[in-house]
PDB file of C-alpha atoms in Angstrom:
ATOM      1  CA  UNK A 108       6.120  11.897   9.131  1.00 58.00           C
ATOM      2  CA  UNK A 109       8.653  10.172   7.824  1.00 65.00           C
ATOM      3  CA  UNK A 110       8.921   8.847   4.303  1.00 88.00           C
ATOM      4  CA  UNK A 111       5.866   9.595   2.123  1.00 93.00           C
ATOM      5  CA  UNK A 112       2.192   9.456   2.761  1.00 97.00           C
ATOM      6  CA  UNK A 113       0.015   9.380  -0.181  1.00 98.00           C
ATOM      7  CA  UNK A 114      -3.611  10.404  -0.200  1.00 98.00           C
ATOM      8  CA  UNK A 115      -6.532  10.497  -2.739  1.00 97.00           C
ATOM      9  CA  UNK A 116      -9.879  12.350  -2.687  1.00 97.00           C
ATOM     10  CA  UNK A 117     -12.437  11.142  -3.881  1.00 95.00           C
ATOM     11  CA  UNK A 118     -16.042  11.940  -5.803  1.00 94.00           C
ATOM     12  CA  UNK A 119     -17.926  12.678  -8.147  1.00 90.00           C
ATOM     13  CA  UNK A 120     -16.906  16.539 -10.511  1.00 85.00           C
ATOM     14  CA  UNK A 121     -18.357  19.299  -8.426  1.00 86.00           C
ATOM     15  CA  UNK A 122     -17.482  18.422  -4.739  1.00 91.00           C
ATOM     16  CA  UNK A 123     -14.564  20.467  -4.656  1.00 92.00           C
ATOM     17  CA  UNK A 124     -12.630  17.616  -3.952  1.00 94.00           C
ATOM     18  CA  UNK A 125      -9.619  19.229  -6.262  1.00 93.00           C
ATOM     19  CA  UNK A 126      -9.859  22.177  -4.001  1.00 95.00           C
ATOM     20  CA  UNK A 127      -9.775  19.735  -1.159  1.00 97.00           C
ATOM     21  CA  UNK A 128      -6.081  18.153  -2.680  1.00 97.00           C
ATOM     22  CA  UNK A 129      -4.764  21.871  -2.561  1.00 97.00           C
ATOM     23  CA  UNK A 130      -5.185  23.221   0.248  1.00 98.00           C
ATOM     24  CA  UNK A 131      -3.918  20.471   1.260  1.00 98.00           C
ATOM     25  CA  UNK A 132      -1.195  20.427  -0.109  1.00 98.00           C
ATOM     26  CA  UNK A 133      -0.435  23.862   1.068  1.00 98.00           C
ATOM     27  CA  UNK A 134      -1.044  22.882   4.383  1.00 98.00           C
ATOM     28  CA  UNK A 135       2.000  20.169   3.767  1.00 97.00           C
ATOM     29  CA  UNK A 136       4.250  23.546   2.176  1.00 97.00           C
ATOM     30  CA  UNK A 137       3.038  25.517   3.211  1.00 97.00           C
ATOM     31  CA  UNK A 138       1.933  25.441   6.904  1.00 97.00           C
ATOM     32  CA  UNK A 139       4.161  22.844   7.927  1.00 97.00           C
ATOM     33  CA  UNK A 140       6.960  23.359   5.654  1.00 95.00           C
ATOM     34  CA  UNK A 141       7.032  19.597   4.242  1.00 96.00           C
ATOM     35  CA  UNK A 142       7.157  18.589   0.375  1.00 97.00           C
ATOM     36  CA  UNK A 143       3.490  18.444  -0.837  1.00 97.00           C
ATOM     37  CA  UNK A 144       2.476  18.182  -4.571  1.00 97.00           C
ATOM     38  CA  UNK A 145      -1.471  18.003  -6.074  1.00 97.00           C
ATOM     39  CA  UNK A 146      -2.518  16.318  -8.943  1.00 94.00           C
ATOM     40  CA  UNK A 147      -6.049  15.625 -10.157  1.00 90.00           C
ATOM     41  CA  UNK A 148      -8.098  13.744 -12.624  1.00 83.00           C
ATOM     42  CA  UNK A 149     -11.344  13.433 -13.568  1.00 70.00           C
ATOM     43  CA  UNK A 150     -13.770  11.819 -16.332  1.00 63.00           C
ATOM     44  CA  UNK A 151     -15.416  14.417 -19.408  1.00 59.00           C
ATOM     45  CA  UNK A 152     -18.497  14.925 -17.334  1.00 51.00           C
ATOM     46  CA  UNK A 153     -16.584  16.941 -15.618  1.00 55.00           C
ATOM     47  CA  UNK A 154     -19.476  18.158 -13.234  1.00 60.00           C
ATOM     48  CA  UNK A 155     -20.600  14.991 -12.104  1.00 65.00           C
ATOM     49  CA  UNK A 156     -18.450  12.306 -13.086  1.00 74.00           C
ATOM     50  CA  UNK A 157     -15.778  10.735 -11.009  1.00 79.00           C
ATOM     51  CA  UNK A 158     -12.835  13.407  -9.915  1.00 88.00           C
ATOM     52  CA  UNK A 159      -9.736  12.576  -8.011  1.00 93.00           C
ATOM     53  CA  UNK A 160      -7.712  14.944  -6.634  1.00 95.00           C
ATOM     54  CA  UNK A 161      -4.689  13.207  -4.848  1.00 97.00           C
ATOM     55  CA  UNK A 162      -1.384  14.984  -3.210  1.00 98.00           C
ATOM     56  CA  UNK A 163       1.580  13.214  -2.015  1.00 98.00           C
ATOM     57  CA  UNK A 164       2.991  14.766   0.672  1.00 98.00           C
ATOM     58  CA  UNK A 165       7.383  13.832   2.088  1.00 96.00           C
ATOM     59  CA  UNK A 166      10.401  14.902   3.658  1.00 93.00           C
ATOM     60  CA  UNK A 167      12.042  13.675   0.881  1.00 93.00           C
ATOM     61  CA  UNK A 168      12.117  15.833  -2.966  1.00 93.00           C
ATOM     62  CA  UNK A 169       8.703  13.281  -4.728  1.00 95.00           C
ATOM     63  CA  UNK A 170      10.765  11.993  -7.669  1.00 92.00           C
ATOM     64  CA  UNK A 171       6.659  11.262  -9.228  1.00 92.00           C
ATOM     65  CA  UNK A 172       3.377  13.542  -8.553  1.00 91.00           C
ATOM     66  CA  UNK A 173       0.651  10.395  -8.983  1.00 93.00           C
ATOM     67  CA  UNK A 174      -1.006   7.497  -6.392  1.00 94.00           C
ATOM     68  CA  UNK A 175       1.728   5.046  -6.388  1.00 93.00           C
ATOM     69  CA  UNK A 176      -0.092   2.484  -3.526  1.00 94.00           C
ATOM     70  CA  UNK A 177      -2.155   4.903  -1.409  1.00 97.00           C
ATOM     71  CA  UNK A 178      -2.250   5.373   1.658  1.00 98.00           C
ATOM     72  CA  UNK A 179      -5.316   7.102   2.549  1.00 98.00           C
ATOM     73  CA  UNK A 180      -8.450   7.048   0.051  1.00 98.00           C
ATOM     74  CA  UNK A 181     -11.904   9.031   0.603  1.00 98.00           C
ATOM     75  CA  UNK A 182     -14.762   8.578  -1.234  1.00 97.00           C
ATOM     76  CA  UNK A 183     -17.926  10.428  -1.207  1.00 97.00           C
ATOM     77  CA  UNK A 184     -20.286   8.164  -3.619  1.00 96.00           C
ATOM     78  CA  UNK A 185     -20.168   4.061  -4.733  1.00 96.00           C
ATOM     79  CA  UNK A 186     -18.274   4.982  -8.439  1.00 93.00           C
ATOM     80  CA  UNK A 187     -15.573   6.550  -7.024  1.00 94.00           C
ATOM     81  CA  UNK A 188     -15.648   3.718  -4.222  1.00 96.00           C
ATOM     82  CA  UNK A 189     -15.035   1.544  -7.159  1.00 95.00           C
ATOM     83  CA  UNK A 190     -12.745   2.446  -9.273  1.00 93.00           C
ATOM     84  CA  UNK A 191     -10.359   3.905  -6.679  1.00 94.00           C
ATOM     85  CA  UNK A 192     -10.132   2.281  -4.036  1.00 94.00           C
ATOM     86  CA  UNK A 193      -7.751  -1.162  -5.291  1.00 93.00           C
ATOM     87  CA  UNK A 194      -4.789   0.179  -4.760  1.00 94.00           C
ATOM     88  CA  UNK A 195      -5.449   1.307  -1.001  1.00 97.00           C
ATOM     89  CA  UNK A 196      -2.369  -0.339   1.163  1.00 96.00           C
ATOM     90  CA  UNK A 197      -4.124  -2.929   3.646  1.00 95.00           C
ATOM     91  CA  UNK A 198      -4.152  -0.902   6.612  1.00 96.00           C
ATOM     92  CA  UNK A 199      -4.655   2.299   5.192  1.00 97.00           C
ATOM     93  CA  UNK A 200      -7.526   4.618   6.002  1.00 97.00           C
ATOM     94  CA  UNK A 201     -10.618   4.692   4.059  1.00 97.00           C
ATOM     95  CA  UNK A 202     -13.016   7.544   4.989  1.00 98.00           C
ATOM     96  CA  UNK A 203     -16.708   7.042   3.330  1.00 97.00           C
ATOM     97  CA  UNK A 204     -19.178   8.520   3.359  1.00 98.00           C
ATOM     98  CA  UNK A 205     -22.442   6.641   4.967  1.00 97.00           C
ATOM     99  CA  UNK A 206     -25.183   7.541   3.143  1.00 97.00           C
ATOM    100  CA  UNK A 207     -24.068   7.946  -0.386  1.00 96.00           C
ATOM    101  CA  UNK A 208     -21.374   4.922  -0.512  1.00 97.00           C
ATOM    102  CA  UNK A 209     -23.297   1.622   0.816  1.00 96.00           C
ATOM    103  CA  UNK A 210     -21.284  -1.994  -0.578  1.00 96.00           C
ATOM    104  CA  UNK A 211     -17.117  -0.313   0.548  1.00 95.00           C
ATOM    105  CA  UNK A 212     -14.654  -2.127  -1.624  1.00 94.00           C
ATOM    106  CA  UNK A 213     -12.762  -5.291  -0.122  1.00 93.00           C
ATOM    107  CA  UNK A 214     -10.422  -5.357   1.559  1.00 93.00           C
ATOM    108  CA  UNK A 215      -8.036  -5.255   4.960  1.00 94.00           C
ATOM    109  CA  UNK A 216      -8.646  -0.922   5.392  1.00 93.00           C
ATOM    110  CA  UNK A 217      -9.179   0.806   8.533  1.00 95.00           C
ATOM    111  CA  UNK A 218     -12.619   2.112   7.465  1.00 95.00           C
ATOM    112  CA  UNK A 219     -14.509   5.444   9.246  1.00 97.00           C
ATOM    113  CA  UNK A 220     -17.964   5.886   7.722  1.00 95.00           C
ATOM    114  CA  UNK A 221     -19.530   8.408   8.619  1.00 95.00           C
ATOM    115  CA  UNK A 222     -22.739  10.732   6.507  1.00 97.00           C
ATOM    116  CA  UNK A 223     -20.312  13.739   5.439  1.00 98.00           C
ATOM    117  CA  UNK A 224     -22.878  15.438   2.603  1.00 97.00           C
ATOM    118  CA  UNK A 225     -25.231  15.147   5.618  1.00 97.00           C
ATOM    119  CA  UNK A 226     -23.172  16.641   7.977  1.00 98.00           C
ATOM    120  CA  UNK A 227     -22.347  19.682   5.522  1.00 98.00           C
ATOM    121  CA  UNK A 228     -26.727  20.034   4.576  1.00 97.00           C
ATOM    122  CA  UNK A 229     -27.734  20.052   7.761  1.00 97.00           C
ATOM    123  CA  UNK A 230     -25.534  20.257  10.844  1.00 97.00           C
ATOM    124  CA  UNK A 231     -23.295  23.270   9.022  1.00 97.00           C
ATOM    125  CA  UNK A 232     -26.017  24.525   6.933  1.00 97.00           C
ATOM    126  CA  UNK A 233     -24.783  24.641   3.097  1.00 96.00           C
ATOM    127  CA  UNK A 234     -23.782  21.515   1.151  1.00 96.00           C
ATOM    128  CA  UNK A 235     -21.296  23.211  -0.914  1.00 95.00           C
ATOM    129  CA  UNK A 236     -18.520  22.560   2.519  1.00 97.00           C
ATOM    130  CA  UNK A 237     -18.540  19.116   2.021  1.00 97.00           C
ATOM    131  CA  UNK A 238     -14.921  19.255   0.781  1.00 97.00           C
ATOM    132  CA  UNK A 239     -14.120  21.035   3.384  1.00 98.00           C
ATOM    133  CA  UNK A 240     -16.264  18.819   6.160  1.00 98.00           C
ATOM    134  CA  UNK A 241     -14.683  15.654   4.392  1.00 98.00           C
ATOM    135  CA  UNK A 242     -10.969  17.712   4.638  1.00 98.00           C
ATOM    136  CA  UNK A 243     -10.842  18.081   8.005  1.00 98.00           C
ATOM    137  CA  UNK A 244     -12.542  14.527   8.527  1.00 98.00           C
ATOM    138  CA  UNK A 245      -8.358  13.576   6.467  1.00 98.00           C
ATOM    139  CA  UNK A 246      -6.510  15.585   8.659  1.00 98.00           C
ATOM    140  CA  UNK A 247      -7.847  13.771  12.046  1.00 98.00           C
ATOM    141  CA  UNK A 248      -7.502  10.445  10.404  1.00 98.00           C
ATOM    142  CA  UNK A 249      -4.438  10.455   9.163  1.00 97.00           C
ATOM    143  CA  UNK A 250      -2.693  12.944  10.456  1.00 96.00           C
ATOM    144  CA  UNK A 251      -0.323  14.002   7.745  1.00 97.00           C
ATOM    145  CA  UNK A 252      -0.427  17.664   9.021  1.00 97.00           C
ATOM    146  CA  UNK A 253      -1.408  19.569  11.713  1.00 97.00           C
ATOM    147  CA  UNK A 254      -4.564  20.358  12.594  1.00 98.00           C
ATOM    148  CA  UNK A 255      -3.617  23.966  13.066  1.00 98.00           C
ATOM    149  CA  UNK A 256      -1.892  24.103   9.690  1.00 98.00           C
ATOM    150  CA  UNK A 257      -4.768  22.568   7.994  1.00 98.00           C
ATOM    151  CA  UNK A 258      -6.788  25.216   9.401  1.00 98.00           C
ATOM    152  CA  UNK A 259      -4.920  27.809   8.196  1.00 98.00           C
ATOM    153  CA  UNK A 260      -5.216  26.730   5.026  1.00 98.00           C
ATOM    154  CA  UNK A 261      -9.319  26.636   4.209  1.00 98.00           C
ATOM    155  CA  UNK A 262      -9.083  30.001   5.739  1.00 97.00           C
ATOM    156  CA  UNK A 263      -6.184  31.520   3.251  1.00 97.00           C
ATOM    157  CA  UNK A 264      -8.690  29.869   0.349  1.00 95.00           C
ATOM    158  CA  UNK A 265     -12.048  31.303   0.999  1.00 93.00           C
ATOM    159  CA  UNK A 266     -13.466  34.212   0.810  1.00 92.00           C
ATOM    160  CA  UNK A 267     -14.095  36.660   3.874  1.00 94.00           C
ATOM    161  CA  UNK A 268     -17.186  36.452   3.681  1.00 95.00           C
ATOM    162  CA  UNK A 269     -17.549  32.108   4.801  1.00 96.00           C
ATOM    163  CA  UNK A 270     -14.455  31.669   6.614  1.00 97.00           C
ATOM    164  CA  UNK A 271     -16.582  30.748  10.130  1.00 97.00           C
ATOM    165  CA  UNK A 272     -18.383  28.075   7.937  1.00 97.00           C
ATOM    166  CA  UNK A 273     -15.926  27.210   6.486  1.00 98.00           C
ATOM    167  CA  UNK A 274     -14.044  27.158   9.849  1.00 98.00           C
ATOM    168  CA  UNK A 275     -17.348  24.812  11.667  1.00 98.00           C
ATOM    169  CA  UNK A 276     -16.989  22.786   9.091  1.00 98.00           C
ATOM    170  CA  UNK A 277     -12.996  21.442   9.024  1.00 98.00           C
ATOM    171  CA  UNK A 278     -13.508  21.695  12.827  1.00 98.00           C
ATOM    172  CA  UNK A 279     -17.107  18.946  12.518  1.00 98.00           C
ATOM    173  CA  UNK A 280     -15.548  16.769   9.929  1.00 98.00           C
ATOM    174  CA  UNK A 281     -12.382  16.878  12.013  1.00 98.00           C
ATOM    175  CA  UNK A 282     -14.085  15.583  15.536  1.00 97.00           C
ATOM    176  CA  UNK A 283     -16.382  13.191  13.859  1.00 97.00           C
ATOM    177  CA  UNK A 284     -14.436  11.457  12.175  1.00 96.00           C
ATOM    178  CA  UNK A 285     -12.191  10.525  15.572  1.00 95.00           C
ATOM    179  CA  UNK A 286     -15.820   9.837  17.267  1.00 94.00           C
ATOM    180  CA  UNK A 287     -16.435   7.963  14.356  1.00 90.00           C
ATOM    181  CA  UNK A 288     -13.215   6.029  14.116  1.00 81.00           C
ATOM    182  CA  UNK A 289     -13.611   2.269  14.024  1.00 61.00           C
TER     183      UNK A 289
END
């Protein structure tokens, strides 16, 4: 990776997007050995309101920890797509949950969509791993960290009883994103 890469995970409070951002930043800094910083924002109604987690990854020192020109955006809800897509770069990566985001935001983006929440619920068996499915998809689409580093970071963050569940969620998200990529 050369330069600075800015990612935003967005959706509703309670979907685990802050954890997904933390895991991605740890994959970059701890396992890939590159600079990373993570920040977050959510409305006063933390569960259910719009929320976002931002990650900056860079091969040089990071002087400002917020996204200014988004390279990649995950939108798990329509509200998040509408609210957070305004600064997505032309040619940037937009990953949307096809069941929940019915109106794509206007712009010249590389759009990938699949039913992320439904995949977690029905293919993995637990809706609570939606964030890990989405993380796997974002890693596949951006290549900003290695798949191995991201998987190690996921497994380092989850309770032992849920290692296999999260490993499967990450892998399925990674594979579905590659299959859905336009």
